[in-house]
Structure formats: C-alpha cells, structure tokens
Short mmCIF file of C-alpha atoms and ligand atoms in Angstrom, two decimals:
data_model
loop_
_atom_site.label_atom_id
_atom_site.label_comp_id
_atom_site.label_asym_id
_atom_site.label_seq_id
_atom_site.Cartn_x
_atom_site.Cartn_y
_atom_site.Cartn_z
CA UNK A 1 162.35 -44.88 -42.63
CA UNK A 2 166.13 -44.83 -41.61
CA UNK A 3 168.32 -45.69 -45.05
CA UNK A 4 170.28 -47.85 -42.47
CA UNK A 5 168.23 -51.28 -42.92
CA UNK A 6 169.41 -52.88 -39.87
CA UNK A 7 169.00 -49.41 -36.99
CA UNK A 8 166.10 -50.48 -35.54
CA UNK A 9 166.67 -48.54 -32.96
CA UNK A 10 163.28 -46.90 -31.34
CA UNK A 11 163.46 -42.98 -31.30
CA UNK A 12 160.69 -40.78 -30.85
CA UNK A 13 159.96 -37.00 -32.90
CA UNK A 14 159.79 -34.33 -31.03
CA UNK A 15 159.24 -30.45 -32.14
CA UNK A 16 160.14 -27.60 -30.25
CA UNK A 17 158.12 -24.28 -30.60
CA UNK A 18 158.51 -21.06 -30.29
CA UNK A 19 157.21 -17.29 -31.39
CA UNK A 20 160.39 -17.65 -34.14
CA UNK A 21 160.25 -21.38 -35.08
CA UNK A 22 159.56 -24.87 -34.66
CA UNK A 23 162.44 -26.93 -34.16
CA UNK A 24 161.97 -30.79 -34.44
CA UNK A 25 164.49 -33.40 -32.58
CA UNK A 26 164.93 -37.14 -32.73
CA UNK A 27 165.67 -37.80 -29.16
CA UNK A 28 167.24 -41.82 -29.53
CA UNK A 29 167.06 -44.79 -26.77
CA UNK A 30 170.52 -45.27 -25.29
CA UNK A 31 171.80 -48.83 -25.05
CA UNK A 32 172.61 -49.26 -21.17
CA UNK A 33 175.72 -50.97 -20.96
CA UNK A 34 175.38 -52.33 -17.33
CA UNK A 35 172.40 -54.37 -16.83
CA UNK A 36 169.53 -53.15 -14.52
CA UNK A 37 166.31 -54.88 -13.03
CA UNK A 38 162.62 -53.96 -14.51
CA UNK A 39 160.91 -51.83 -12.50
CA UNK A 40 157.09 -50.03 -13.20
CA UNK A 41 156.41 -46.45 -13.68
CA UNK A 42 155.41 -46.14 -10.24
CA UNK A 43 158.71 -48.07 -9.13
CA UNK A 44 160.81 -45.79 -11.20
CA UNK A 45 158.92 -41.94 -10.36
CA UNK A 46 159.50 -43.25 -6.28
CA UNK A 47 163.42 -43.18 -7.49
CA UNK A 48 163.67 -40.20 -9.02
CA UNK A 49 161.68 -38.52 -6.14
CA UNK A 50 164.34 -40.02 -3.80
CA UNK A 51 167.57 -39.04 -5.73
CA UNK A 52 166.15 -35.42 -5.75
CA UNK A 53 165.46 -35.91 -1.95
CA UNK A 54 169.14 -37.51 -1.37
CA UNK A 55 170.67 -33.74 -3.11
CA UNK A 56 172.11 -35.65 -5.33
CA UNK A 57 172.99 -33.03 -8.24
CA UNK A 58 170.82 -33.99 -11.69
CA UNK A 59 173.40 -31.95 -13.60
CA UNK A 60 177.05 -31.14 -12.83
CA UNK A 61 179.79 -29.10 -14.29
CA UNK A 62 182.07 -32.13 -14.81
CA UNK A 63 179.22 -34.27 -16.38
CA UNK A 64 178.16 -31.32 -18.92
CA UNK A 65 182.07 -30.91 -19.68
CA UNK A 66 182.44 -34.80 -20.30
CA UNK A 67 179.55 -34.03 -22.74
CA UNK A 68 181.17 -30.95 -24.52
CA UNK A 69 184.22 -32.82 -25.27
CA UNK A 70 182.60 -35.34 -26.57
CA UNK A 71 180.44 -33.25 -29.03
CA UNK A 72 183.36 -31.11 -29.81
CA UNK A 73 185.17 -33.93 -30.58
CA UNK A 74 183.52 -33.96 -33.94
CA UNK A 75 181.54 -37.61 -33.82
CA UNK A 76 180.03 -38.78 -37.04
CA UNK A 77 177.45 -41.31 -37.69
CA UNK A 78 177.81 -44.59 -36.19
CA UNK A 79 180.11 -43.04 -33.35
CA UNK A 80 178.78 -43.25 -29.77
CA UNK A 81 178.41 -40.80 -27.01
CA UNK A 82 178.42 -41.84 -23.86
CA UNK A 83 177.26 -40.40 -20.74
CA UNK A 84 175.89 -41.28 -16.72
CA UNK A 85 172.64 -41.48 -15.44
CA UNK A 86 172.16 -40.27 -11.87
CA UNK A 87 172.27 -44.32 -11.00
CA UNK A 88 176.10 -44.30 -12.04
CA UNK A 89 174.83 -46.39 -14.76
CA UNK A 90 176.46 -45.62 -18.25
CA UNK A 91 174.05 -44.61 -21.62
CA UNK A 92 175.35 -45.30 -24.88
CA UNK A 93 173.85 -43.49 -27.47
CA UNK A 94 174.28 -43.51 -31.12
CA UNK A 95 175.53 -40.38 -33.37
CA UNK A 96 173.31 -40.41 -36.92
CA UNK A 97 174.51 -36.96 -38.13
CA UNK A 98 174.44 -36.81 -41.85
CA UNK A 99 171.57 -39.75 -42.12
CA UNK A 100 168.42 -39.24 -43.40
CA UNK A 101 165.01 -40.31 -41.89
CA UNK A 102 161.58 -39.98 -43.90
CA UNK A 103 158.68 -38.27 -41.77
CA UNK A 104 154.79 -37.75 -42.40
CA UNK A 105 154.16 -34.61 -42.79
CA UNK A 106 152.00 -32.79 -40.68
CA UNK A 107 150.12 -30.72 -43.33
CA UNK A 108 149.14 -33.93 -45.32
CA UNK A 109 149.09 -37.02 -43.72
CA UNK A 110 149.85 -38.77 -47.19
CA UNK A 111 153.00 -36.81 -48.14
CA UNK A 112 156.47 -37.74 -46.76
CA UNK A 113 159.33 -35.43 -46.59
CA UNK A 114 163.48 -36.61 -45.77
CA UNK A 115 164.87 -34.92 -43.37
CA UNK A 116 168.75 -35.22 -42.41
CA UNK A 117 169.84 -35.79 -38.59
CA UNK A 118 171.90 -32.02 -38.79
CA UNK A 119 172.97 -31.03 -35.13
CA UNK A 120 173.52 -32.94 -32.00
CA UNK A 121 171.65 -31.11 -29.03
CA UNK A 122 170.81 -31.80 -25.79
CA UNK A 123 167.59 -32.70 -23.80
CA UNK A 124 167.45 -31.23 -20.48
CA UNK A 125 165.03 -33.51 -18.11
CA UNK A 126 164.29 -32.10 -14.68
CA UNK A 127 163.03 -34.18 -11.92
CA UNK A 128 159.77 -33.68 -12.98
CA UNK A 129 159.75 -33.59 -16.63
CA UNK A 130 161.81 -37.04 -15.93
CA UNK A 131 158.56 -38.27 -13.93
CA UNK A 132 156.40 -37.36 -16.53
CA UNK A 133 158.27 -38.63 -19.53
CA UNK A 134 157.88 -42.29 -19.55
CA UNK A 135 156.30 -43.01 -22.93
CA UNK A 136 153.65 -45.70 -23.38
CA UNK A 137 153.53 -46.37 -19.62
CA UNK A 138 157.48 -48.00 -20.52
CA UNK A 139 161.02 -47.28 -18.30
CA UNK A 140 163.38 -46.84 -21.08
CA UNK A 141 167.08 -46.90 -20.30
CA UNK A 142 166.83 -43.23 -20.36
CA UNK A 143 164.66 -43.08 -16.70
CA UNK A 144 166.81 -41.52 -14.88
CA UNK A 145 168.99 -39.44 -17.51
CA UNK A 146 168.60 -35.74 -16.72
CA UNK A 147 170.79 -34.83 -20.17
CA UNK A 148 169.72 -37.14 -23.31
CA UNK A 149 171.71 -36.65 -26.20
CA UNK A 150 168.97 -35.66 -29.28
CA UNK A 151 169.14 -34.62 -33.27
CA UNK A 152 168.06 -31.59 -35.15
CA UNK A 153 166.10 -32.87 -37.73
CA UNK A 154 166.23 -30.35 -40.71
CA UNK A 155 164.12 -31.05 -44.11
CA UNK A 156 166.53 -32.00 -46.99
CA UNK A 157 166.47 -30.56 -49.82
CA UNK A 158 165.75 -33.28 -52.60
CA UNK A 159 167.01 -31.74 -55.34
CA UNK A 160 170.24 -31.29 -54.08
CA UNK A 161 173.41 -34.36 -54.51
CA UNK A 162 175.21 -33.03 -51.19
CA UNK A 163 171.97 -33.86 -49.32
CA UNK A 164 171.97 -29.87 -48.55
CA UNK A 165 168.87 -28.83 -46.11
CA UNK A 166 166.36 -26.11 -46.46
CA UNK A 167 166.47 -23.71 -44.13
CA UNK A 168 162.14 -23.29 -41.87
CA UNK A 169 161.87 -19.56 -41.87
CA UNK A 170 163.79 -16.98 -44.10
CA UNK A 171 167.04 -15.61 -42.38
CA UNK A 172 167.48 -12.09 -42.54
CA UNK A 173 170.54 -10.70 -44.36
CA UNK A 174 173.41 -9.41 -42.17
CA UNK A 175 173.05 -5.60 -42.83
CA UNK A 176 169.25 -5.66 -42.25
CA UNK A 177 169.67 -7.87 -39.20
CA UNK A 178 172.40 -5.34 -38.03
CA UNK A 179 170.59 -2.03 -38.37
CA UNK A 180 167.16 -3.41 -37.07
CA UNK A 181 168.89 -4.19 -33.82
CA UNK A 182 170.11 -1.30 -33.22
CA UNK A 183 166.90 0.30 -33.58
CA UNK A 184 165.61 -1.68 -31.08
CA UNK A 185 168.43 -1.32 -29.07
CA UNK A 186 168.49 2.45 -29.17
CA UNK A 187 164.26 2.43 -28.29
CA UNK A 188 165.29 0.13 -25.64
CA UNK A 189 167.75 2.53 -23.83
CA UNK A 190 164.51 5.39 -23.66
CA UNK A 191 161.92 2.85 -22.40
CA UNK A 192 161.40 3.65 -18.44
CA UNK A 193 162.52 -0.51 -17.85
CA UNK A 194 166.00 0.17 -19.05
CA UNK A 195 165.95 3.30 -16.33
CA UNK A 196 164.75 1.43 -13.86
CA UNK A 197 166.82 -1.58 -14.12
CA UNK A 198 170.33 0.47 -14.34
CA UNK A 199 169.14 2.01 -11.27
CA UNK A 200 168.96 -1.13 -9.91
CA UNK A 201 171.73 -2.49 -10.81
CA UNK A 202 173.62 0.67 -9.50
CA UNK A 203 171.98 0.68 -5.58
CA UNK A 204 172.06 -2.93 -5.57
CA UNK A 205 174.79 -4.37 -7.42
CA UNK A 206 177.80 -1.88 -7.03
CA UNK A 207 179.80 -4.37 -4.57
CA UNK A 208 179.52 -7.64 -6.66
CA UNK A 209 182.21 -8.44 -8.66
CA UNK A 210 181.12 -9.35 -12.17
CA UNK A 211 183.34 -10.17 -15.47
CA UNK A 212 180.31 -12.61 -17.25
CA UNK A 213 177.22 -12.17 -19.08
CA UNK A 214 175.24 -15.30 -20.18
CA UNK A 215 172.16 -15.04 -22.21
CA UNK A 216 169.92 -18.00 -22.26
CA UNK A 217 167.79 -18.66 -25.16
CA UNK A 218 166.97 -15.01 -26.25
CA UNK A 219 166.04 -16.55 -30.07
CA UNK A 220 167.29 -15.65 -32.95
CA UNK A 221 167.62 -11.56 -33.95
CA UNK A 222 167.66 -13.38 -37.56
CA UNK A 223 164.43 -15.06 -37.84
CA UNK A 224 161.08 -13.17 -38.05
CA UNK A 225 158.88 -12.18 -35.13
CA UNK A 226 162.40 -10.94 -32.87
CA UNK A 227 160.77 -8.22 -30.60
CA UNK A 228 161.32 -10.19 -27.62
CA UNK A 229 165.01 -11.31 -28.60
CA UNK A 230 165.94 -7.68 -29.31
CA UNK A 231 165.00 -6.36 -26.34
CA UNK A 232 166.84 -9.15 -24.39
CA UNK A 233 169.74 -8.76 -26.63
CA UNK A 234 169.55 -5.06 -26.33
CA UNK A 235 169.37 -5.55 -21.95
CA UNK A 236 172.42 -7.38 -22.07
CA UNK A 237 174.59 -4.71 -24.01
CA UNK A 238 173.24 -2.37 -21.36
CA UNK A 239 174.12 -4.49 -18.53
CA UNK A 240 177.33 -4.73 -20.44
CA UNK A 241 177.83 -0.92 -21.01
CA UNK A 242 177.33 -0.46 -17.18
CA UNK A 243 180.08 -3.12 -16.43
CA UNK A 244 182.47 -1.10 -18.83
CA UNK A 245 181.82 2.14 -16.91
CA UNK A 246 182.32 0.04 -13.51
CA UNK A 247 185.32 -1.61 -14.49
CA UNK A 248 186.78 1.53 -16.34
CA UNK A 249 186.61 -0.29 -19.58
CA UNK A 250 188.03 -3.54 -18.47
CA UNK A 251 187.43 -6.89 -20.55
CA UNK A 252 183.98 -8.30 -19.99
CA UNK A 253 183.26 -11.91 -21.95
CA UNK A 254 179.89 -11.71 -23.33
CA UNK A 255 177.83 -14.63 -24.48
CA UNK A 256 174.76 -15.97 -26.04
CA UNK A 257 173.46 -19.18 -26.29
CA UNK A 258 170.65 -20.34 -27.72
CA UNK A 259 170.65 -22.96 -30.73
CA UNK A 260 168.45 -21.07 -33.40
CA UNK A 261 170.90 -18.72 -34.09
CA UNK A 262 172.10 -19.00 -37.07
CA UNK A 263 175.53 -17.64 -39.13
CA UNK A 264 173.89 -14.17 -39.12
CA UNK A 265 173.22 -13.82 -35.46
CA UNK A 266 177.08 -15.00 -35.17
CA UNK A 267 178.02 -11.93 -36.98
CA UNK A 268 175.79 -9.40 -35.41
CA UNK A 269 176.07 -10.40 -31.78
CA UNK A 270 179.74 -10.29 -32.57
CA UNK A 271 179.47 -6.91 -33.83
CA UNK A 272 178.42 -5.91 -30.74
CA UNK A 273 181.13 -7.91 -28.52
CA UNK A 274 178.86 -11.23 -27.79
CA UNK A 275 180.27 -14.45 -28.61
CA UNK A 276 177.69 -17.25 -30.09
CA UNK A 277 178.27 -20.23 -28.36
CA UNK A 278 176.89 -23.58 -28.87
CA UNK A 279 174.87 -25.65 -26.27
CA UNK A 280 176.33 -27.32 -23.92
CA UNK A 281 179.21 -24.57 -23.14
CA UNK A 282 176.90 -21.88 -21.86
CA UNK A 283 176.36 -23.75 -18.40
CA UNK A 284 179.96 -24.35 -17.88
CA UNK A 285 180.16 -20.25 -18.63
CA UNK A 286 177.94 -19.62 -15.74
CA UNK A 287 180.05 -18.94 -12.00
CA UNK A 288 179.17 -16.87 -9.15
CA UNK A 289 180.90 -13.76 -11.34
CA UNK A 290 178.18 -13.76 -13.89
CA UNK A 291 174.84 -12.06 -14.60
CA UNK A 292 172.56 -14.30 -16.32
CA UNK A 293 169.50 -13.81 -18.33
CA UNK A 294 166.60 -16.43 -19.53
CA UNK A 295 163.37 -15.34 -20.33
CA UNK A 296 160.89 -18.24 -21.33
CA UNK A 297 163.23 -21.17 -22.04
CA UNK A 298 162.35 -24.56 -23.67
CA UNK A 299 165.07 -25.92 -21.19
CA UNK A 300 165.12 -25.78 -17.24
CA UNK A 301 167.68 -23.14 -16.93
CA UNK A 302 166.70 -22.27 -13.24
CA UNK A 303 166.88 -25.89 -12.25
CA UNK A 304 170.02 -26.48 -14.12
CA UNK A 305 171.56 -23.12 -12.69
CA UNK A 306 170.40 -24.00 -8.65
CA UNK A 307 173.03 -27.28 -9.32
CA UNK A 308 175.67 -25.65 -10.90
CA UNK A 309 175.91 -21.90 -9.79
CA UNK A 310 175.59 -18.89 -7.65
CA UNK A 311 175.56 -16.19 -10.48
CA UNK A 312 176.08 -12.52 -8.99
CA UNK A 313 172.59 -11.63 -10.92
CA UNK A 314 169.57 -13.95 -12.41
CA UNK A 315 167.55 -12.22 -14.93
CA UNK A 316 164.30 -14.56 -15.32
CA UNK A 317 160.84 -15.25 -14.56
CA UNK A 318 160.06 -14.95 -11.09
CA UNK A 319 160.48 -18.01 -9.10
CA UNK A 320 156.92 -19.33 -8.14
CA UNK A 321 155.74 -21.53 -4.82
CA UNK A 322 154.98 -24.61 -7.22
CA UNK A 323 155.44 -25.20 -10.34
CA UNK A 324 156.78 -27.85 -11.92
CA UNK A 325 154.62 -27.74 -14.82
CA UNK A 326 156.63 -25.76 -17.28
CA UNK A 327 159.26 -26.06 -19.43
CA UNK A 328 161.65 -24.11 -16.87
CA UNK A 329 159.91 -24.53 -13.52
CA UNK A 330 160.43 -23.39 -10.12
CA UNK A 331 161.23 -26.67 -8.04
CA UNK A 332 162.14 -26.96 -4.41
CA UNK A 333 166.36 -26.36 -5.65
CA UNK A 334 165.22 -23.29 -7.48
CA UNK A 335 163.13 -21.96 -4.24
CA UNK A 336 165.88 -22.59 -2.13
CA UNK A 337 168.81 -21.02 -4.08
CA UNK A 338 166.48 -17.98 -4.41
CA UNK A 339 166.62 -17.45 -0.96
CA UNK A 340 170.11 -16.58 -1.02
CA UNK A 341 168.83 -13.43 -3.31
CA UNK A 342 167.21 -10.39 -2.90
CA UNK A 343 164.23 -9.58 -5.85
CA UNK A 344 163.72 -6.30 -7.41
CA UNK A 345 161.04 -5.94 -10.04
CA UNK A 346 161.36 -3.81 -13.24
CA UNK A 347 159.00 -1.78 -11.74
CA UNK A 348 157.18 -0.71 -15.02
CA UNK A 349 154.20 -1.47 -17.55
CA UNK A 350 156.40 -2.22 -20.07
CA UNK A 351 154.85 -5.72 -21.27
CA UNK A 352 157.90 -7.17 -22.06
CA UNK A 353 158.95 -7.45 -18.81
CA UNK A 354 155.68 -7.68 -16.58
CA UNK A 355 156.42 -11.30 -15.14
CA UNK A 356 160.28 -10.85 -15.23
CA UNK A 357 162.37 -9.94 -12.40
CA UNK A 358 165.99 -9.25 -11.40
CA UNK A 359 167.33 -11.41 -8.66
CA UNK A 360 170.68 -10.07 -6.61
CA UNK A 361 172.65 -12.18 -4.18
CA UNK A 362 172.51 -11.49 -0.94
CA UNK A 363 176.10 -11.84 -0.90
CA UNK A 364 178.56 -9.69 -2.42
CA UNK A 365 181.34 -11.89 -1.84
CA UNK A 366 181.53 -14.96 -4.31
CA UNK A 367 180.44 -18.31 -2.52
CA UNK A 368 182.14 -21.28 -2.71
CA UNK A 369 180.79 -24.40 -4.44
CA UNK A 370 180.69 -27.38 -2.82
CA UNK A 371 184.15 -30.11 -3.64
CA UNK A 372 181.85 -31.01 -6.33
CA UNK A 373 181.68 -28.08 -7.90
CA UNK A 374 177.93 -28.38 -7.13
CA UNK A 375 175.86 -25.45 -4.74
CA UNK A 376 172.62 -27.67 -3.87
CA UNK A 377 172.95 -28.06 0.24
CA UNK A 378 170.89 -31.04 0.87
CA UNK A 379 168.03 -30.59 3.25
CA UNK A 380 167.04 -34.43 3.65
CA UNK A 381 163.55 -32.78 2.80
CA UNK A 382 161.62 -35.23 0.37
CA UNK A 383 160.35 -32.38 -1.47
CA UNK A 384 157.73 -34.14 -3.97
CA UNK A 385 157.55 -33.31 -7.42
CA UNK A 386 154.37 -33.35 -9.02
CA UNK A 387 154.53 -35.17 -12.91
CA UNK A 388 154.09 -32.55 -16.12
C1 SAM B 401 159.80 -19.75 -26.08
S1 SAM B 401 161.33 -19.29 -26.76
C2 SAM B 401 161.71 -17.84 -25.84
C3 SAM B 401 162.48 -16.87 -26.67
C4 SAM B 401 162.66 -15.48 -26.03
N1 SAM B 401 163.49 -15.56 -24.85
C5 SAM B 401 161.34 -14.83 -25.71
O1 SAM B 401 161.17 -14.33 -24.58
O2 SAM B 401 160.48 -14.79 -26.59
C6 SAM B 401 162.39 -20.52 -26.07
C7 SAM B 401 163.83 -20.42 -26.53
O3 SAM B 401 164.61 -21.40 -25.83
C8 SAM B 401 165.65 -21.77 -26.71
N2 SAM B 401 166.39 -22.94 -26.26
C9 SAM B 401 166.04 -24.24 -26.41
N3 SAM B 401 167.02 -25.02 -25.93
C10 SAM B 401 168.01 -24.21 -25.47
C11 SAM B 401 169.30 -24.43 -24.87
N4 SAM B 401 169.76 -25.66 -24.67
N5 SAM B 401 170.04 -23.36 -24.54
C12 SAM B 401 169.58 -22.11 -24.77
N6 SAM B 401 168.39 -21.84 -25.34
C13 SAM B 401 167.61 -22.88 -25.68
C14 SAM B 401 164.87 -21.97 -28.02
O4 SAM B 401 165.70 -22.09 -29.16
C15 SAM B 401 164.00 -20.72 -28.03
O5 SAM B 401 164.62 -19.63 -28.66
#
C-alpha cells in the first residue's frame, strides 16, 4: 500500500530480467490534461498503425531532451513530469521518489516486503509493444505514449531510519571489478572475433568520420554472471583503440549507458576513458559520427535509433524480415534505415557473437537529418505491425 492515503492512483509492477538481475518498475497512469473521446482497443491499435504509417517520428531528439531536463532537474515526490503523446496531447505524470510501496512477495505469497520508489527511468514503447500493451482490454491515457515515465522499485531496508535500500545481487569491489576486466579484455584482443572485426573496421570503415562511441545496455561489469558485458565492454575499447590510431590520438568521447551500473562500474569504465551516463542522455549522444553497440536490449534501441540517427556504425543483432515480437525488434523503420548500410558478419564461431553483426553506412559522408532532427523518410506504406 502507498503511505500516501489519498494516491489512488492505478500503477502496475513490472520486473525487468536479465542474465545479471531483475529489475522491478512501477510504471504510473498519467493524468491527460486535455480531454479525449473513448475509443476500444481495436479503435486505438487502428491509430497507432496509422501514426506509424503517417512517418510520424514515435521518438525525437527534442522530445527525449524535454525529458532529460526535466529529470535532471532534480523532481521530488509530488512534482510532475510532463511530456507529449504522438496525438500532441500532454501526460502528466506524478514523481514518488523517496515513497514507499508494500509488495507481495514472490517467494511467499503471505510475506510483504517495502520497497522505496529509488530512480526515475524510462519505458520505451514501440509501435508494437504500444499495440500490445493495453492492460485489461482498457485505453489508458498512456495509448499512444511511446516514452512513459516509470520507478525503480528497490527493497528497503527495514531496519534502517534513513529508509536506506538493500542492494539485489552483491556488487563487486572496485579493484576486483578492475582487474577481472582486464582479463577479459586482454582474452578478448586474442579471440579470432576481435581480428576479424578490426579488419573490418579497417577495409570498410577507413573514410567515415567518427568521434562517438555509445554502448547500449552492455550490463553491469559489477554484478555477477558479466561474460557477456565484458566482452562488449572490452569491443568498445578496441573500437576505441583503433579510433586513437586513426585520429593520431585525438579526443574520442566514450560512453555507456545502461541503468544497472552501479558506483563501481562508474569508476572502472572511467578508468578506462568511458563515461557512465544515465538514461535518457545516451540517445541524444547518438549522431551520424558515432559507432553504436546494443546487444540484447530490454529497450527498442534499433527502433529508437531508425528515428533519431544515422550512426557511422551499428553494432547489434541482425535486423530480421519480421519481427516485432521482441523486446528490440526489427520493424519496417529499422528495415528501411538498414538499407542505407552495408552488413559484415564477425565471421567466427565465437558464441558470443554468432547472431551479431556489424552494420556500415553506405555513406561515408554524414547525412543530414531531416528539419526535425528526425531521419525516418515516410513511404505512405501502411506497414502493419503485428501485437507482442
Ligand atoms: C538482456 S540484458 C543484455 C545484457 C548484455 N548486453 C548481454 O548481451 O548479455 C538487457 C540489458 O538492457 C539494459 N537496459 C534496460 N533499459 C535500458 C536503457 N534504457 N538503456 C540502456 N540499457 C538498458 C538492462 O539493464 C540490461 O542490462
């Protein structure tokens, strides 16, 4: 129960998984603050199929910036947020950092643990995950929001005044963290995949002008079970390196953003020359001067990415014909941005990267994005989206 006795308000628990940890959010209903007619399911799927048909972007630079001030801004409980839906309509939603909320667990149906509302995040809805997230057969106020403002939920610790949280999973200490990376980093620079991919990036690559690197949810190389987020951490100082040698040393910015990472990763990755950097800056990071790397995201980085940007490389899972299915899925943007790019596979058996592939623009020169800042051409195709 919410110690506020009058916030009604209807939210809904939501836990994100992964290999390292499970996450869980309290994604909120936004008040709308113009009024809008009922509408079905049906009624309301049929729009969202036609605003992705009309190329109407589903995320922008400008709103994710509007949203970054906001959060950076510092909000505390009680404070709103607001943002647009792709209607123009405006969402209110409510801030409840620092509040506590009681929750079943799942281990014993009869026990009940307080949890605190810790970190504001962000939940990415493409088209599709849009038409397949209207709960109990309802159209909330968030139908047609394609960035809902959610909590971390983190368990409090009960013994403690300051209403202090317990950390999931045990965080590595710094030193441990440090020298276990760059194990994996120097095992990383032997393995035939690293080879093959600066060879790549050599024949392929040479002309494009390229001062970025973004990493997109690698995980955290301070939480248990972080094979997968060395060796992506591990690519990127490579891909870094070979900038260096390009650019005879010249400054590259570096980031990372993921939000498990905790204090520790801050210090490591900035050991190595990568900056941390909190969700939602990462996108507005991303330009047609930046390689980018996602492997497995819990967000829709390719469909985010086709709005936004024309990065010089994309490091991710190879674009399918349909798939709208996953957590990151190939939609008709993705497939048509990915025709301005030439693919090049790792070319090895290395299991870490057997569905991952490097994807070069066709283009050495820079493109221009649209006055809007935006990329997505529209086609007038009504390209229909299947529901998760
Ligand atoms: C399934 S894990 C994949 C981790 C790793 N890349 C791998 O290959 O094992 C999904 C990752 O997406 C991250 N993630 C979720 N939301 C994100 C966001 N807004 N920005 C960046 N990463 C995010 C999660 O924290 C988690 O580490």
């Amino acid at each position: 129960m919410c110690d506020d006795p009058h916030d009604h308000e209807v939210e809904s628990i939501m836990s994100s998984t992964s290999c390292q940890s499970c996450t869980i959010w309290s994604m909120g209903q936004p008040k709308l603050l113009e009024p809008r007619e009922d509408v079905t399911v049906e009624q309301a799927q049929a729009r969202i199929d036609e605003l992705y048909a009309s190329g109407i972007p589903f995320f922008t630079k400008q709103a994710i910036q509007e949203l970054w001030d906001q959060i950076q801004s510092k909000p505390t409980s009680g404070d709103r947020i607001v943002t647009k839906d792709l209607t123009g309509a405006s969402l209110e939603w409510k801030v409840k950092l620092g509040k506590s909320i009681e929750l079943r667990s799942s281990e014993d149906r009869d026990a009940r643990h307080e949890f605190i509302y810790k970190i504001l995040g962000v939940n990415y809805r493409s088209a599709a995950h849009l038409k397949g997230g209207f709960r109990w057969g309802e159209v909330g106020s968030e139908a047609y929001a394609p960035m809902q403002l959610m909590h971390q939920l983190c368990k409090a610790d009960s013994s403690s005044e300051n209403k202090e949280t317990i950390p999931d999973d045990p965080i590595g200490e710094r030193d441990d963290v440090a020298r276990d990376f760059q194990k994996s980093a120097e095992d990383w620079e032997n393995t035939e995949t690293c080879k093959n991919l600066k060879s790549i990036l050599r024949s392929f690559a040479s002309g494009h002008p390229i001062n970025k690197i973004i990493g997109f949810a690698c995980g955290s190389l301070a939480l248990p079970n972080n094979h997968h987020v060395s060796v992506q951490t591990a690519l990127l100082v490579t891909v870094r390196n070979w900038l260096k040698e390009r650019y005879n040393d010249s400054d590259v910015s570096c980031y990372i953003q993921d939000p498990m990472n905790t204090s520790v990763d801050k210090e490591v990755l900035a050991d190595i020359g990568f900056e941390m950097i909190d969700d939602p800056r990462g996108w507005l990071e991303v330009d047609e001067r930046s390689f980018v790397l996602s492997v497995a995201p819990n967000v829709p980085v390719k469909e985010i990415i086709a709005d936004i940007a024309r990065p010089a490389i994309a490091v991710w899972y190879k674009v399918e014909e349909e798939d709208t299915a996953s957590t990151d899925p190939s939609t008709p943007r993705v497939r048509e941005m990915i025709e301005g790019y030439d693919l090049h596979e790792f070319a090895s058996d290395n299991d870490d990267f057997k569905t991952v592939v490097i994807y070069i623009r066709k283009s050495e020169i820079p493109p221009t994005p649209n006055p809007d800042g935006t990329f997505f051409t529209p086609t007038g195709k009504s390209d229909k989206l299947d529901s998760e």
